[in-house]
Tab-separated table of C-alpha atoms in Angstrom:
chain	number	residue	atom	x	y	z
A	45	MET	CA	106.056	130.870	88.897
A	46	VAL	CA	105.143	127.268	88.886
A	47	THR	CA	102.040	126.804	86.821
A	48	SER	CA	99.473	124.475	88.161
A	49	GLU	CA	99.428	121.517	85.875
A	50	LYS	CA	96.326	119.460	86.326
A	51	GLU	CA	97.266	115.900	86.867
A	52	GLU	CA	95.284	113.351	84.978
A	53	PRO	CA	96.797	109.927	85.211
A	54	VAL	CA	95.591	108.304	82.044
A	55	PRO	CA	96.222	104.643	81.495
A	56	GLY	CA	95.545	103.185	78.120
A	57	PHE	CA	96.319	103.422	74.479
A	58	VAL	CA	96.865	106.851	73.113
A	59	ASP	CA	95.611	107.234	69.614
A	60	SER	CA	98.440	109.133	68.045
A	61	ASP	CA	96.237	110.978	65.624
A	62	SER	CA	93.295	112.049	67.687
A	63	GLY	CA	95.028	111.957	71.053
A	64	SER	CA	92.042	110.102	72.431
A	65	VAL	CA	92.596	107.464	75.022
A	66	SER	CA	90.936	104.101	75.204
A	67	SER	CA	91.183	102.327	78.504
A	68	LEU	CA	92.801	98.992	79.078
A	69	PRO	CA	90.392	96.073	79.296
A	70	VAL	CA	89.383	95.629	82.904
A	71	LEU	CA	90.172	92.244	84.348
A	72	CYS	CA	86.955	91.409	86.116
A	73	GLY	CA	86.980	88.622	88.583
A	74	SER	CA	83.727	87.115	89.614
A	75	SER	CA	81.869	89.434	91.886
A	76	SER	CA	79.065	88.022	93.881
A	77	VAL	CA	76.843	90.195	95.997
A	78	SER	CA	78.230	88.793	99.261
A	79	TRP	CA	81.635	90.151	98.265
A	80	PHE	CA	80.368	93.662	98.426
A	81	ARG	CA	78.606	93.233	101.708
A	82	PHE	CA	81.870	92.144	103.196
A	83	TRP	CA	84.095	94.568	101.385
A	84	SER	CA	81.913	97.553	101.933
A	85	TRP	CA	83.707	99.586	104.549
A	86	PHE	CA	80.812	101.513	105.871
A	87	PRO	CA	77.165	101.862	104.991
A	88	PRO	CA	77.455	104.478	102.255
A	89	GLU	CA	75.485	107.316	103.768
A	90	ALA	CA	76.115	106.881	107.495
A	91	PRO	CA	76.982	110.039	109.433
A	92	ALA	CA	80.641	110.615	110.228
A	93	VAL	CA	80.477	110.157	114.002
A	94	CYS	CA	78.664	106.881	113.648
A	95	LEU	CA	81.299	105.769	111.147
A	96	LEU	CA	84.078	106.583	113.563
A	97	ASN	CA	82.463	104.553	116.323
A	98	MET	CA	81.868	101.652	113.999
A	99	PHE	CA	85.448	101.689	112.865
A	100	LEU	CA	86.775	101.827	116.401
A	101	THR	CA	84.862	98.723	117.326
A	102	ARG	CA	85.614	96.801	114.173
A	103	SER	CA	89.296	97.119	113.444
A	104	LEU	CA	91.003	94.117	111.977
A	105	ILE	CA	94.133	92.802	113.561
A	106	GLY	CA	97.186	94.589	112.169
A	107	GLY	CA	95.481	97.951	111.875
A	108	ILE	CA	96.399	100.407	114.566
A	109	ILE	CA	94.377	103.558	114.944
A	110	ASN	CA	96.214	106.802	115.427
A	111	VAL	CA	94.097	108.758	117.826
A	112	VAL	CA	94.597	112.470	117.456
A	113	SER	CA	95.916	113.657	120.760
A	114	ASN	CA	98.880	115.820	121.695
A	115	ILE	CA	100.759	115.166	118.485
A	116	ASP	CA	104.188	116.579	118.749
A	117	PRO	CA	104.414	118.748	115.652
A	118	SER	CA	107.987	117.815	115.100
A	119	LYS	CA	107.272	114.132	114.996
A	120	PHE	CA	105.474	112.208	112.329
A	121	LYS	CA	103.460	109.167	113.207
A	122	PRO	CA	103.437	106.803	110.315
A	123	SER	CA	101.579	103.546	110.719
A	124	ASP	CA	103.225	100.774	112.700
A	125	PRO	CA	105.383	98.394	110.722
A	126	PRO	CA	103.678	95.268	109.429
A	127	PRO	CA	103.647	92.321	111.856
A	128	PRO	CA	106.557	89.912	111.479
A	129	ARG	CA	106.088	87.377	108.754
A	130	ARG	CA	104.939	84.083	110.130
A	131	PRO	CA	104.684	80.722	108.430
A	132	LEU	CA	101.477	80.386	106.471
A	133	ASN	CA	100.187	77.621	108.723
A	134	TYR	CA	100.573	79.689	111.830
A	135	GLY	CA	98.644	82.522	110.328
A	136	GLU	CA	95.784	80.366	109.239
A	137	ALA	CA	95.523	78.384	112.475
A	138	HIS	CA	95.231	81.470	114.659
A	139	GLU	CA	92.720	83.535	112.741
A	140	ASN	CA	89.347	84.538	114.057
A	141	ASP	CA	86.234	84.379	111.930
A	142	GLU	CA	86.539	87.851	110.504
A	143	GLU	CA	90.100	87.219	109.445
A	144	LYS	CA	89.124	83.895	107.924
A	145	GLN	CA	86.504	85.673	105.858
A	146	PHE	CA	89.024	88.271	104.795
A	147	ARG	CA	91.422	85.540	103.751
A	148	LYS	CA	88.734	83.840	101.687
A	149	VAL	CA	87.963	87.025	99.869
A	150	PHE	CA	91.654	87.671	99.331
A	151	GLN	CA	92.020	84.271	97.740
A	152	GLN	CA	89.201	85.044	95.383
A	153	LEU	CA	90.739	88.373	94.474
A	154	ALA	CA	94.319	87.206	94.153
A	155	GLY	CA	93.599	84.349	91.797
A	156	ASP	CA	95.926	81.502	90.982
A	157	ASP	CA	99.179	83.176	91.820
A	158	MET	CA	97.933	83.991	95.329
A	159	GLU	CA	99.176	87.537	95.047
A	160	VAL	CA	97.431	90.778	94.213
A	161	SER	CA	98.855	92.539	91.182
A	162	PRO	CA	98.532	96.278	90.587
A	163	ASN	CA	95.759	95.595	88.084
A	164	GLU	CA	93.849	93.443	90.541
A	165	LEU	CA	94.290	96.074	93.220
A	166	LYS	CA	93.010	98.742	90.854
A	167	ASP	CA	89.961	96.673	90.064
A	168	ILE	CA	88.998	95.977	93.641
A	169	LEU	CA	89.580	99.530	94.781
A	170	ASN	CA	87.550	100.973	91.952
A	171	LYS	CA	84.791	98.451	92.487
A	172	VAL	CA	84.500	99.325	96.151
A	173	ILE	CA	84.640	103.088	95.791
A	174	SER	CA	82.019	103.035	93.066
A	175	ARG	CA	79.572	102.163	95.809
A	176	HIS	CA	80.462	105.124	97.965
A	177	SER	CA	78.971	108.250	96.518
A	178	ASN	CA	80.367	110.297	99.390
A	179	LEU	CA	83.874	109.694	98.055
A	180	LYS	CA	84.492	111.758	94.986
A	181	THR	CA	87.069	110.246	92.680
A	182	ASP	CA	87.952	109.692	89.041
A	183	GLY	CA	89.150	106.228	89.992
A	184	PHE	CA	92.500	104.798	90.953
A	185	SER	CA	94.949	104.820	88.077
A	186	ILE	CA	97.237	101.943	87.231
A	187	GLU	CA	100.272	104.129	87.963
A	188	SER	CA	98.961	104.906	91.400
A	189	CYS	CA	98.264	101.235	92.099
A	190	ARG	CA	101.740	100.271	90.901
A	191	SER	CA	103.161	102.782	93.307
A	192	MET	CA	101.016	101.469	96.152
A	193	VAL	CA	102.003	97.887	95.454
A	194	ALA	CA	105.637	98.895	95.200
A	195	VAL	CA	105.769	100.586	98.585
A	196	MET	CA	104.074	97.655	100.317
A	197	ASP	CA	105.912	94.978	98.404
A	198	SER	CA	108.625	93.994	100.864
A	199	ASP	CA	109.857	90.995	98.896
A	200	SER	CA	109.981	92.742	95.531
A	201	THR	CA	107.738	90.333	93.711
A	202	GLY	CA	105.805	93.193	92.173
A	203	LYS	CA	102.606	91.908	93.770
A	204	LEU	CA	101.096	91.812	97.234
A	205	GLY	CA	100.933	88.695	99.332
A	206	PHE	CA	98.214	88.259	101.901
A	207	HIS	CA	99.829	90.136	104.767
A	208	GLU	CA	101.078	92.952	102.585
A	209	PHE	CA	97.602	93.328	101.130
A	210	LYS	CA	95.880	93.214	104.500
A	211	TYR	CA	98.211	95.829	105.847
A	212	LEU	CA	97.571	98.141	102.908
A	213	TRP	CA	93.848	97.533	103.144
A	214	ASN	CA	93.755	98.427	106.820
A	215	ASN	CA	95.626	101.634	106.155
A	216	ILE	CA	93.257	102.571	103.368
A	217	LYS	CA	90.323	101.940	105.677
A	218	LYS	CA	91.882	104.092	108.350
A	219	TRP	CA	92.522	106.911	105.902
A	220	GLN	CA	89.103	106.603	104.373
A	221	ASN	CA	87.662	107.220	107.796
A	222	ILE	CA	89.818	110.319	108.187
A	223	TYR	CA	88.792	111.529	104.736
A	224	LEU	CA	85.120	111.212	105.569
A	225	SER	CA	85.352	112.803	108.984
A	226	HIS	CA	87.332	115.756	107.663
A	227	ASP	CA	85.183	116.436	104.648
A	228	LYS	CA	83.231	118.968	106.673
A	229	ASP	CA	81.305	120.477	103.804
A	230	ARG	CA	80.357	117.080	102.431
A	231	SER	CA	81.794	117.894	99.047
A	232	GLY	CA	83.209	114.392	98.664
A	233	THR	CA	86.661	115.945	98.412
A	234	ILE	CA	89.181	117.340	100.858
A	235	GLY	CA	89.488	121.059	100.263
A	236	ALA	CA	92.576	123.164	100.828
A	237	ARG	CA	91.319	124.250	104.237
A	238	GLU	CA	90.385	120.738	105.312
A	239	LEU	CA	93.668	119.184	104.222
A	240	PRO	CA	95.972	120.189	107.087
A	241	HIS	CA	93.575	118.781	109.681
A	242	ALA	CA	93.119	115.588	107.724
A	243	PHE	CA	96.857	115.076	107.371
A	244	GLN	CA	97.413	115.806	111.028
A	245	ALA	CA	94.802	113.231	111.934
A	246	ALA	CA	96.602	110.769	109.698
A	247	GLY	CA	99.785	111.408	111.666
A	248	PHE	CA	101.488	113.805	109.265
A	249	PRO	CA	101.590	117.322	110.609
A	250	LEU	CA	103.383	119.242	107.879
A	251	ASN	CA	103.818	122.961	107.290
A	252	ASP	CA	102.044	125.473	105.089
A	253	GLN	CA	104.534	125.386	102.293
A	254	LEU	CA	104.388	121.622	102.034
A	255	TYR	CA	100.600	121.605	102.113
A	256	LYS	CA	100.642	124.098	99.252
A	257	LEU	CA	102.919	121.873	97.201
A	258	ILE	CA	100.948	118.763	98.024
A	259	ILE	CA	97.831	120.523	96.871
A	260	ARG	CA	99.563	121.564	93.676
A	261	ARG	CA	100.624	117.994	93.057
A	262	TYR	CA	97.529	116.095	94.109
A	263	SER	CA	94.560	118.444	94.036
A	264	ASP	CA	92.555	119.979	91.226
A	265	GLU	CA	92.566	123.612	90.158
A	266	ASN	CA	90.182	124.484	92.980
A	267	GLY	CA	92.512	122.992	95.556
A	268	ASP	CA	90.217	120.020	96.130
A	269	MET	CA	91.751	116.594	96.563
A	270	ASP	CA	89.707	113.606	95.558
A	271	PHE	CA	89.815	110.215	97.229
A	272	ASP	CA	92.242	108.323	95.025
A	273	ASN	CA	94.767	111.157	95.199
A	274	PHE	CA	94.344	111.433	98.964
A	275	ILE	CA	95.061	107.747	99.390
A	276	GLY	CA	97.888	107.764	96.837
A	277	CYS	CA	99.622	110.589	98.652
A	278	LEU	CA	99.234	109.076	102.108
A	279	VAL	CA	100.406	105.635	101.029
A	280	ARG	CA	103.643	107.120	99.719
A	281	LEU	CA	104.139	109.457	102.647
A	282	ASP	CA	103.488	106.694	105.149
A	283	ALA	CA	105.773	104.215	103.427
A	284	MET	CA	108.647	106.658	103.200
A	285	CYS	CA	108.305	107.704	106.827
A	286	ARG	CA	108.226	104.084	107.915
A	287	ALA	CA	111.292	103.342	105.816
A	288	PHE	CA	112.998	106.340	107.370
A	289	LYS	CA	112.154	105.217	110.884
A	290	THR	CA	113.491	101.751	110.162
A	291	LEU	CA	116.791	103.273	109.133
A	292	ASP	CA	116.830	105.646	112.105
A	293	LYS	CA	118.029	103.076	114.610
A	294	ASP	CA	118.818	105.530	117.393
A	295	ASN	CA	115.603	107.444	116.826
A	296	SER	CA	117.402	110.727	116.459
A	297	GLY	CA	115.241	112.019	113.630
A	298	THR	CA	118.252	112.114	111.334
A	299	ILE	CA	119.799	109.425	109.203
A	300	ASP	CA	122.836	109.072	107.026
A	301	LEU	CA	122.223	107.398	103.739
A	302	ASP	CA	124.604	106.017	101.224
A	303	ILE	CA	123.555	105.944	97.600
A	304	LYS	CA	122.108	102.438	97.853
A	305	GLU	CA	119.895	103.311	100.793
A	306	TRP	CA	118.965	106.574	99.132
A	307	LEU	CA	117.835	104.820	95.984
A	308	GLN	CA	115.925	102.203	97.921
A	309	LEU	CA	114.147	104.918	99.829
A	310	THR	CA	113.284	107.065	96.854
A	311	MET	CA	112.761	104.855	93.860
A	312	TYR	CA	109.445	103.536	95.051
A	313	SER	CA	107.670	106.812	94.683
B	74	MET	CA	108.376	129.295	73.344
B	75	GLU	CA	107.863	126.687	76.024
B	76	ILE	CA	106.498	123.196	76.100
B	77	SER	CA	104.169	122.006	78.837
B	78	VAL	CA	103.902	118.545	80.355
B	79	ARG	CA	100.806	117.820	78.342
B	80	GLU	CA	102.398	118.996	75.107
B	81	LEU	CA	105.466	116.891	75.779
B	82	ARG	CA	103.270	113.876	76.230
B	83	THR	CA	101.520	114.499	72.939
B	84	VAL	CA	104.801	114.816	71.107
B	85	LEU	CA	106.312	111.720	72.670
B	86	ASN	CA	103.301	109.592	71.989
B	87	ARG	CA	103.159	110.732	68.394
B	88	VAL	CA	106.796	109.859	67.900
B	89	VAL	CA	106.754	106.432	69.526
B	90	SER	CA	103.654	105.438	67.654
B	91	LYS	CA	105.733	105.690	64.507
B	92	HIS	CA	108.245	103.188	65.831
B	93	ARG	CA	106.374	99.967	65.361
B	94	ASP	CA	109.098	97.875	66.929
B	95	LEU	CA	108.517	99.478	70.339
B	96	GLN	CA	105.960	98.164	72.733
B	97	THR	CA	104.269	100.873	74.702
B	98	ASP	CA	100.859	101.849	76.022
B	99	GLY	CA	101.746	105.485	75.811
B	100	PHE	CA	103.568	107.881	78.097
B	101	SER	CA	101.592	108.830	81.169
B	102	MET	CA	101.210	112.328	82.559
B	103	GLU	CA	103.208	111.193	85.550
B	104	SER	CA	106.232	110.125	83.473
B	105	CYS	CA	106.131	113.303	81.448
B	106	ARG	CA	105.889	115.362	84.583
B	107	ALA	CA	108.977	113.599	85.952
B	108	MET	CA	110.828	114.325	82.699
B	109	VAL	CA	109.948	117.997	82.716
B	110	SER	CA	110.805	118.185	86.373
B	111	LEU	CA	114.263	116.725	85.809
B	112	MET	CA	115.107	119.265	83.127
B	113	ASP	CA	113.253	122.238	84.497
B	114	LYS	CA	115.677	124.703	86.038
B	115	ASP	CA	113.321	127.505	86.993
B	116	GLY	CA	110.466	125.458	88.409
B	117	SER	CA	108.070	126.667	85.758
B	118	ALA	CA	106.915	123.140	84.873
B	119	ARG	CA	107.580	124.015	81.260
B	120	LEU	CA	110.598	123.348	79.097
B	121	GLY	CA	112.364	125.989	77.116
B	122	LEU	CA	113.899	125.114	73.801
B	123	LEU	CA	117.324	124.226	75.146
B	124	GLU	CA	115.929	122.122	77.986
B	125	PHE	CA	113.720	120.323	75.522
B	126	GLN	CA	116.642	119.640	73.235
B	127	ILE	CA	118.689	118.137	76.047
B	128	LEU	CA	115.762	115.962	77.062
B	129	TRP	CA	115.218	114.878	73.496
B	130	ASN	CA	118.820	113.792	73.125
B	131	LYS	CA	118.519	111.824	76.316
B	132	ILE	CA	115.434	110.038	75.105
B	133	ARG	CA	117.089	109.233	71.801
B	134	LYS	CA	120.049	107.779	73.648
B	135	TRP	CA	117.746	105.669	75.822
B	136	LEU	CA	115.848	104.548	72.771
B	137	GLY	CA	119.112	103.323	71.334
B	138	ILE	CA	119.936	101.418	74.476
B	139	PHE	CA	116.461	99.940	74.618
B	140	ARG	CA	116.749	98.645	71.083
B	141	GLU	CA	120.275	97.381	71.585
B	142	PHE	CA	119.387	95.315	74.629
B	143	ASP	CA	116.044	94.080	73.459
B	144	LEU	CA	117.917	90.949	72.506
B	145	ASP	CA	114.916	88.912	71.471
B	146	LYS	CA	113.414	91.855	69.589
B	147	SER	CA	110.169	91.576	71.464
B	148	GLY	CA	109.733	95.336	71.655
B	149	CYS	CA	110.067	95.268	75.405
B	150	MET	CA	112.498	94.313	78.154
B	151	ASN	CA	112.541	91.285	80.376
B	152	SER	CA	114.458	91.425	83.653
B	153	TYR	CA	117.709	90.142	82.160
B	154	GLU	CA	117.634	92.614	79.285
B	155	MET	CA	116.676	95.374	81.719
B	156	ARG	CA	119.770	94.808	83.836
B	157	LEU	CA	122.015	95.007	80.818
B	158	ALA	CA	120.224	98.087	79.567
B	159	LEU	CA	120.500	99.849	82.917
B	160	GLU	CA	124.194	99.104	83.164
B	161	ASN	CA	124.768	100.398	79.700
B	162	GLY	CA	122.601	103.359	80.441
B	163	GLY	CA	125.201	104.209	83.046
B	164	PHE	CA	123.519	102.742	86.122
B	165	LYS	CA	125.501	100.035	87.766
B	166	LEU	CA	123.381	98.951	90.711
B	167	ASN	CA	123.118	95.885	92.901
B	168	ASN	CA	120.831	92.867	92.736
B	169	LYS	CA	118.362	94.149	95.244
B	170	LEU	CA	117.912	97.430	93.444
B	171	TYR	CA	117.535	95.794	90.041
B	172	GLN	CA	114.874	93.563	91.528
B	173	MET	CA	113.063	96.503	93.082
B	174	LEU	CA	113.100	98.463	89.861
B	175	ILE	CA	111.798	95.597	87.845
B	176	ALA	CA	109.040	94.974	90.373
B	177	ARG	CA	108.121	98.639	90.258
B	178	TYR	CA	108.178	99.238	86.526
B	179	ALA	CA	107.303	95.918	84.983
B	180	ASP	CA	103.911	94.572	84.103
B	181	ASN	CA	104.130	90.814	84.562
B	182	GLU	CA	107.920	91.060	84.504
B	183	ILE	CA	107.950	92.873	81.190
B	184	ILE	CA	108.955	96.498	80.858
B	185	ASP	CA	107.720	98.455	77.890
B	186	PHE	CA	109.351	101.543	76.459
B	187	ASP	CA	107.492	104.249	78.332
B	188	ASN	CA	108.077	102.520	81.678
B	189	PHE	CA	111.716	102.011	80.750
B	190	THR	CA	112.075	105.706	80.069
B	191	CYS	CA	110.246	106.665	83.250
B	192	CYS	CA	112.547	104.417	85.264
B	193	LEU	CA	115.653	106.002	83.780
B	194	VAL	CA	114.371	109.529	84.305
B	195	LYS	CA	113.670	108.854	87.959
B	196	LEU	CA	116.964	107.052	88.490
B	197	GLU	CA	118.894	109.903	87.001
B	198	THR	CA	116.925	112.418	89.051
B	199	MET	CA	117.631	110.573	92.268
B	200	PHE	CA	121.315	110.048	91.513
B	201	ARG	CA	121.778	113.691	90.728
B	202	ILE	CA	119.912	114.896	93.795
B	203	PHE	CA	122.146	112.685	95.901
B	204	GLN	CA	125.285	113.976	94.241
B	205	GLY	CA	124.039	117.514	94.627
B	206	LEU	CA	123.537	116.988	98.340
B	207	ASP	CA	126.853	115.210	98.782
B	208	ARG	CA	128.996	118.122	97.669
B	209	ASP	CA	132.069	117.010	99.547
B	210	GLY	CA	131.871	113.536	98.089
B	211	THR	CA	131.695	111.600	101.335
B	212	GLY	CA	129.308	109.081	99.815
B	213	THR	CA	126.589	109.768	102.346
B	214	VAL	CA	123.908	112.387	102.764
B	215	GLU	CA	122.163	113.334	105.924
B	216	MET	CA	118.438	113.358	105.980
B	217	ASN	CA	115.926	114.648	108.451
B	218	LEU	CA	112.493	113.124	109.002
B	219	MET	CA	110.960	116.474	108.114
B	220	GLU	CA	112.501	116.220	104.671
B	221	VAL	CA	110.697	113.004	103.802
B	222	PRO	CA	107.667	114.770	102.318
B	223	ASN	CA	110.080	116.556	99.991
B	224	LEU	CA	111.050	113.199	98.605
B	225	VAL	CA	107.456	112.245	98.026
B	226	LEU	CA	107.079	115.374	95.939
B	227	SER	CA	110.519	115.397	94.405
B	228	PHE	CA	109.671	113.972	91.011
B	229	TYR	CA	107.182	116.718	90.605
B	230	PHE	CA	109.129	119.663	91.897
B	231	THR	CA	112.773	118.812	91.466
B	232	ALA	CA	114.021	122.366	90.987
B	233	TRP	CA	111.839	123.580	93.833
B	234	PHE	CA	113.292	121.298	96.445
B	235	TRP	CA	116.821	121.233	95.276
B	236	PRO	CA	117.390	124.829	94.239
B	237	SER	CA	121.119	124.561	94.623
B	238	GLY	CA	120.891	122.445	91.537
B	239	LEU	CA	121.207	118.809	90.880
B	240	GLY	CA	124.639	117.310	90.816
B	241	PRO	CA	126.379	117.111	87.472
B	242	VAL	CA	125.457	114.497	84.956
B	243	SER	CA	128.314	112.083	85.233
B	244	ARG	CA	128.819	109.577	82.517
B	245	SER	CA	128.034	106.755	84.801
B	246	HIS	CA	126.395	106.238	88.129
B	247	VAL	CA	128.068	103.426	89.877
B	248	LEU	CA	127.496	101.836	93.235
B	249	TYR	CA	130.945	100.875	94.329
B	250	SER	CA	130.033	98.244	96.826
B	251	ASP	CA	128.279	94.937	96.339
């Protein structure tokens, strides 16, 4: 029988004698209060229904909401592909105020190289979730952030440009909303019974066996999945489904892969 | 007598800490899980003695390659050294894939030893799953959308998802085009 191995992604230096771990120094950018007001997804303690309404009226361009309705169980609904890349000037000239604000904050986050590295992503994610006590988490690990950057990183620079970052951010917001609205017992985690509904809402209706394995991989010994694991899992699942759909030109639900395509599809996870 | 993921990690970290010429921030649980998963025939998430021995020999071989292609003796790999190391590790890929791997495993374009090892483990796993699926050697495998979640979990549960066994370990994994 497969034993349930508790997963604890642990970045940092392992002291070979004591086995204790000291964490990597956190690269802190400047963080002014206005940052958090903008970055804060929802008022921390707002009720779920209110949150849903707020989100529906405040979606950023590029984020499409999957409304749960008549999902064909045999079809997954990953997020829509990112918008086509446009010249930088075009993007900037056609932005509304909210997008302009987002871009300003991105520039502050990304630093001189104008791209968000896994470390920078980790920092901003952990900063934001620390303000949401209704999201239980032990923090996003560097491995998880590397994986998230990798699946979004269409030009293989190892970092996220503005559009890649915005796309990821919108997805995380969407999934955060699902997490909150499906955490029925307000535990701050998604329990084994809540998981199937949450995944269905996210567009991934799986089967019992897969849910069991996902729980074994991503949840704790009580079957509870915390926020960083929930997001980590969905980012990978979504990216792979999108990649699959891109390859499935005739939309048959089946693709033939040669070894190159296979490796491209799988090596990101 | 079986070794768990956590125990493997402890052992590996103890050993690499003794090799001062290697740059590493320690093996993560995720890498060790992928290693156990690759070797683990019965899905127990633990390695028996023989499985452990095979894994150990692999790691020693990779350590040798790492050292050999760390041309500037920095203790880690840059993208040029990484390409050479991968080829000599038996993975002849194409430019796009090398670029993707480096983006995925490098920290500021530098790959340390634990990330190097993790990359090789996952590459080998994926090559062997492909070969296992492509029994008649056509060079392609068919995949269904419903199987995508399996891939997401595959580094964790290799034996579970591919019970007919991984393909054989060939001496080299070569992409014949490009």
